[in-house]
Amino acid sequence: MPDMLVKLYDLPDPRPAIQRAESHGLRIRTAMAYERSRVRRWIAEHFSEGWADEAEACFGRQPITCWVAVDEDSGGMLGFACGDATARGLFGPTGVDESQRGKGLGAALLLASLDQLKRLGYGYAVIGGVGPEDFYAKACGAVTIPDSEPGVYPRAISPVAPTD
């Protein structure tokens, strides 16, 4: 999957996307330090251990660069987005609970996270290992970076030691 580039200085205003999510009783906000283990556990259960590891790195940043979508009534987590996790200026990973897709959560999380990167002083952001290219092109004007596979993600360490 290729990487995509976003011009943060030409980023759409995130407020309409966030307000759309809020109209469904959801809240888009940065995760809090005391939520670290809960956020990590939710991501590992709904997506992967690797994505949970990347999200955990966001809690070591100041400000925290992990965004969450939370149900206002139950307080349950419904999605997340990370910036500056695996590499500086890199957006991702991000994910929304399958039952909540189509409510604009993905766009709201994306734009909130990219806006934070902009406010941190970045002019551009790279979306790493993109799946839905059309989504990112439409939501934030991202363009595919030619010859960007595998990008910053080398082959992961195998949990099994090699044998002689």
CSV table of C-alpha atoms in Angstrom, one decimal:
chain,number,residue,atom,x,y,z
A,1,MET,CA,0.0,0.0,0.0
A,2,PRO,CA,1.4,3.4,-1.0
A,3,ASP,CA,1.9,6.5,1.2
A,4,MET,CA,0.0,9.7,0.5
A,5,LEU,CA,1.0,13.3,1.0
A,6,VAL,CA,-1.2,16.1,2.5
A,7,LYS,CA,-0.6,19.8,2.3
A,8,LEU,CA,-1.5,20.9,5.8
A,9,TYR,CA,-1.4,24.5,4.9
A,10,ASP,CA,-4.4,23.8,2.5
A,11,LEU,CA,-6.2,21.5,4.9
A,12,PRO,CA,-10.0,21.6,5.1
A,13,ASP,CA,-11.4,23.1,8.3
A,14,PRO,CA,-12.0,20.1,10.6
A,15,ARG,CA,-14.9,21.7,12.5
A,16,PRO,CA,-17.7,20.7,10.1
A,17,ALA,CA,-16.6,17.0,10.2
A,18,ILE,CA,-16.3,17.1,14.0
A,19,GLN,CA,-19.7,18.7,14.3
A,20,ARG,CA,-21.2,16.0,12.0
A,21,ALA,CA,-19.8,13.3,14.3
A,22,GLU,CA,-21.1,15.2,17.4
A,23,SER,CA,-24.6,15.3,15.8
A,24,HIS,CA,-24.6,11.5,16.2
A,25,GLY,CA,-23.9,11.8,19.9
A,26,LEU,CA,-20.1,11.2,19.5
A,27,ARG,CA,-17.2,13.2,20.8
A,28,ILE,CA,-13.9,13.7,19.0
A,29,ARG,CA,-11.0,14.5,21.3
A,30,THR,CA,-7.4,13.8,22.2
A,31,ALA,CA,-6.9,10.8,24.4
A,32,MET,CA,-5.8,11.4,28.0
A,33,ALA,CA,-2.7,10.0,29.6
A,34,TYR,CA,-4.8,7.9,32.1
A,35,GLU,CA,-6.6,6.3,29.2
A,36,ARG,CA,-3.4,4.8,27.7
A,37,SER,CA,-4.0,1.2,28.6
A,38,ARG,CA,-7.7,1.3,27.7
A,39,VAL,CA,-7.0,2.9,24.3
A,40,ARG,CA,-4.2,0.4,23.6
A,41,ARG,CA,-6.4,-2.6,24.6
A,42,TRP,CA,-9.3,-1.4,22.4
A,43,ILE,CA,-7.1,-1.0,19.3
A,44,ALA,CA,-5.5,-4.4,19.9
A,45,GLU,CA,-9.0,-6.0,20.2
A,46,HIS,CA,-10.5,-4.2,17.2
A,47,PHE,CA,-7.6,-3.9,14.8
A,48,SER,CA,-4.1,-5.3,15.7
A,49,GLU,CA,-1.3,-5.4,18.2
A,50,GLY,CA,1.0,-3.5,15.9
A,51,TRP,CA,-1.5,-0.6,15.6
A,52,ALA,CA,-1.9,-0.6,19.4
A,53,ASP,CA,1.9,-0.4,19.7
A,54,GLU,CA,1.9,2.6,17.3
A,55,ALA,CA,-0.9,4.3,19.2
A,56,GLU,CA,0.9,3.8,22.5
A,57,ALA,CA,3.9,5.9,21.1
A,58,CYS,CA,1.5,8.9,20.8
A,59,PHE,CA,1.1,8.9,24.6
A,60,GLY,CA,4.8,9.7,24.9
A,61,ARG,CA,4.3,12.9,22.9
A,62,GLN,CA,3.4,16.3,24.3
A,63,PRO,CA,0.7,17.0,23.5
A,64,ILE,CA,-0.6,13.5,23.1
A,65,THR,CA,-1.2,12.8,19.4
A,66,CYS,CA,-3.8,10.1,19.7
A,67,TRP,CA,-7.3,11.2,18.9
A,68,VAL,CA,-10.4,9.1,19.9
A,69,ALA,CA,-14.1,9.0,19.0
A,70,VAL,CA,-16.2,8.4,22.1
A,71,ASP,CA,-19.9,7.7,22.6
A,72,GLU,CA,-21.2,10.5,24.8
A,73,ASP,CA,-23.8,8.3,26.5
A,74,SER,CA,-21.8,5.2,27.3
A,75,GLY,CA,-18.3,6.6,27.2
A,76,GLY,CA,-17.3,3.8,24.9
A,77,MET,CA,-14.5,4.2,22.4
A,78,LEU,CA,-15.5,3.9,18.8
A,79,GLY,CA,-12.5,5.0,16.8
A,80,PHE,CA,-9.0,6.5,16.9
A,81,ALA,CA,-6.4,8.3,14.8
A,82,CYS,CA,-2.7,8.7,15.4
A,83,GLY,CA,-0.2,11.3,14.3
A,84,ASP,CA,3.6,11.4,14.9
A,85,ALA,CA,3.5,7.8,16.0
A,86,THR,CA,5.9,5.7,14.0
A,87,ALA,CA,7.6,8.7,12.4
A,88,ARG,CA,7.5,12.5,12.7
A,89,GLY,CA,4.8,14.0,10.5
A,90,LEU,CA,3.3,10.6,9.7
A,91,PHE,CA,-0.5,10.1,10.1
A,92,GLY,CA,-1.7,6.7,11.1
A,93,PRO,CA,-2.8,4.3,12.0
A,94,THR,CA,-6.5,5.1,12.3
A,95,GLY,CA,-9.6,3.0,12.5
A,96,VAL,CA,-13.3,3.2,13.3
A,97,ASP,CA,-15.5,0.4,14.8
A,98,GLU,CA,-17.3,-1.4,11.9
A,99,SER,CA,-20.7,-0.7,13.5
A,100,GLN,CA,-20.0,3.1,13.4
A,101,ARG,CA,-18.8,3.5,9.9
A,102,GLY,CA,-20.7,5.9,7.6
A,103,LYS,CA,-21.2,8.5,10.4
A,104,GLY,CA,-18.2,10.7,9.4
A,105,LEU,CA,-16.0,9.5,12.3
A,106,GLY,CA,-13.1,8.6,10.0
A,107,ALA,CA,-13.1,12.0,8.4
A,108,ALA,CA,-13.5,13.8,11.7
A,109,LEU,CA,-10.6,11.9,13.3
A,110,LEU,CA,-8.4,12.3,10.2
A,111,LEU,CA,-9.0,16.1,10.0
A,112,ALA,CA,-8.6,16.6,13.8
A,113,SER,CA,-5.3,14.7,13.8
A,114,LEU,CA,-4.0,16.5,10.7
A,115,ASP,CA,-5.0,19.8,12.1
A,116,GLN,CA,-3.0,19.1,15.2
A,117,LEU,CA,0.1,18.3,13.1
A,118,LYS,CA,-0.5,21.6,11.3
A,119,ARG,CA,-0.6,23.4,14.7
A,120,LEU,CA,2.6,21.6,15.8
A,121,GLY,CA,4.3,23.3,12.9
A,122,TYR,CA,4.3,20.8,10.1
A,123,GLY,CA,3.6,22.0,6.5
A,124,TYR,CA,3.0,18.5,5.1
A,125,ALA,CA,2.0,15.2,6.5
A,126,VAL,CA,2.4,11.7,5.1
A,127,ILE,CA,-0.3,9.2,5.4
A,128,GLY,CA,1.5,5.9,5.8
A,129,GLY,CA,0.5,2.6,4.1
A,130,VAL,CA,-2.9,3.9,2.8
A,131,GLY,CA,-5.7,1.5,2.2
A,132,PRO,CA,-8.6,3.6,0.9
A,133,GLU,CA,-6.8,6.1,-1.3
A,134,ASP,CA,-10.1,7.7,-2.6
A,135,PHE,CA,-11.2,8.4,1.0
A,136,TYR,CA,-8.0,10.3,1.8
A,137,ALA,CA,-8.0,12.2,-1.6
A,138,LYS,CA,-11.6,13.4,-1.0
A,139,ALA,CA,-11.3,14.1,2.8
A,140,CYS,CA,-8.1,16.0,2.8
A,141,GLY,CA,-6.8,16.4,-0.7
A,142,ALA,CA,-4.1,13.7,-0.2
A,143,VAL,CA,-2.1,12.6,-3.3
A,144,THR,CA,-0.3,9.3,-3.8
A,145,ILE,CA,3.5,9.4,-3.4
A,146,PRO,CA,5.0,7.4,-6.3
A,147,ASP,CA,7.3,4.5,-5.3
A,148,SER,CA,6.4,4.8,-1.6
A,149,GLU,CA,5.9,1.1,-0.8
A,150,PRO,CA,6.8,-0.1,1.8
A,151,GLY,CA,7.5,3.4,3.0
A,152,VAL,CA,8.7,3.7,6.6
A,153,TYR,CA,7.4,0.3,7.5
A,154,PRO,CA,10.2,-2.3,7.0
A,155,ARG,CA,9.4,-6.0,7.5
A,156,ALA,CA,8.5,-6.5,11.1
A,157,ILE,CA,10.6,-8.5,13.5
A,158,SER,CA,9.6,-12.1,13.6
A,159,PRO,CA,8.5,-13.3,17.1
A,160,VAL,CA,10.3,-16.6,16.4
A,161,ALA,CA,14.1,-16.8,16.6
A,162,PRO,CA,15.8,-18.3,13.6
A,163,THR,CA,17.1,-21.8,14.0
A,164,ASP,CA,20.6,-23.0,13.0
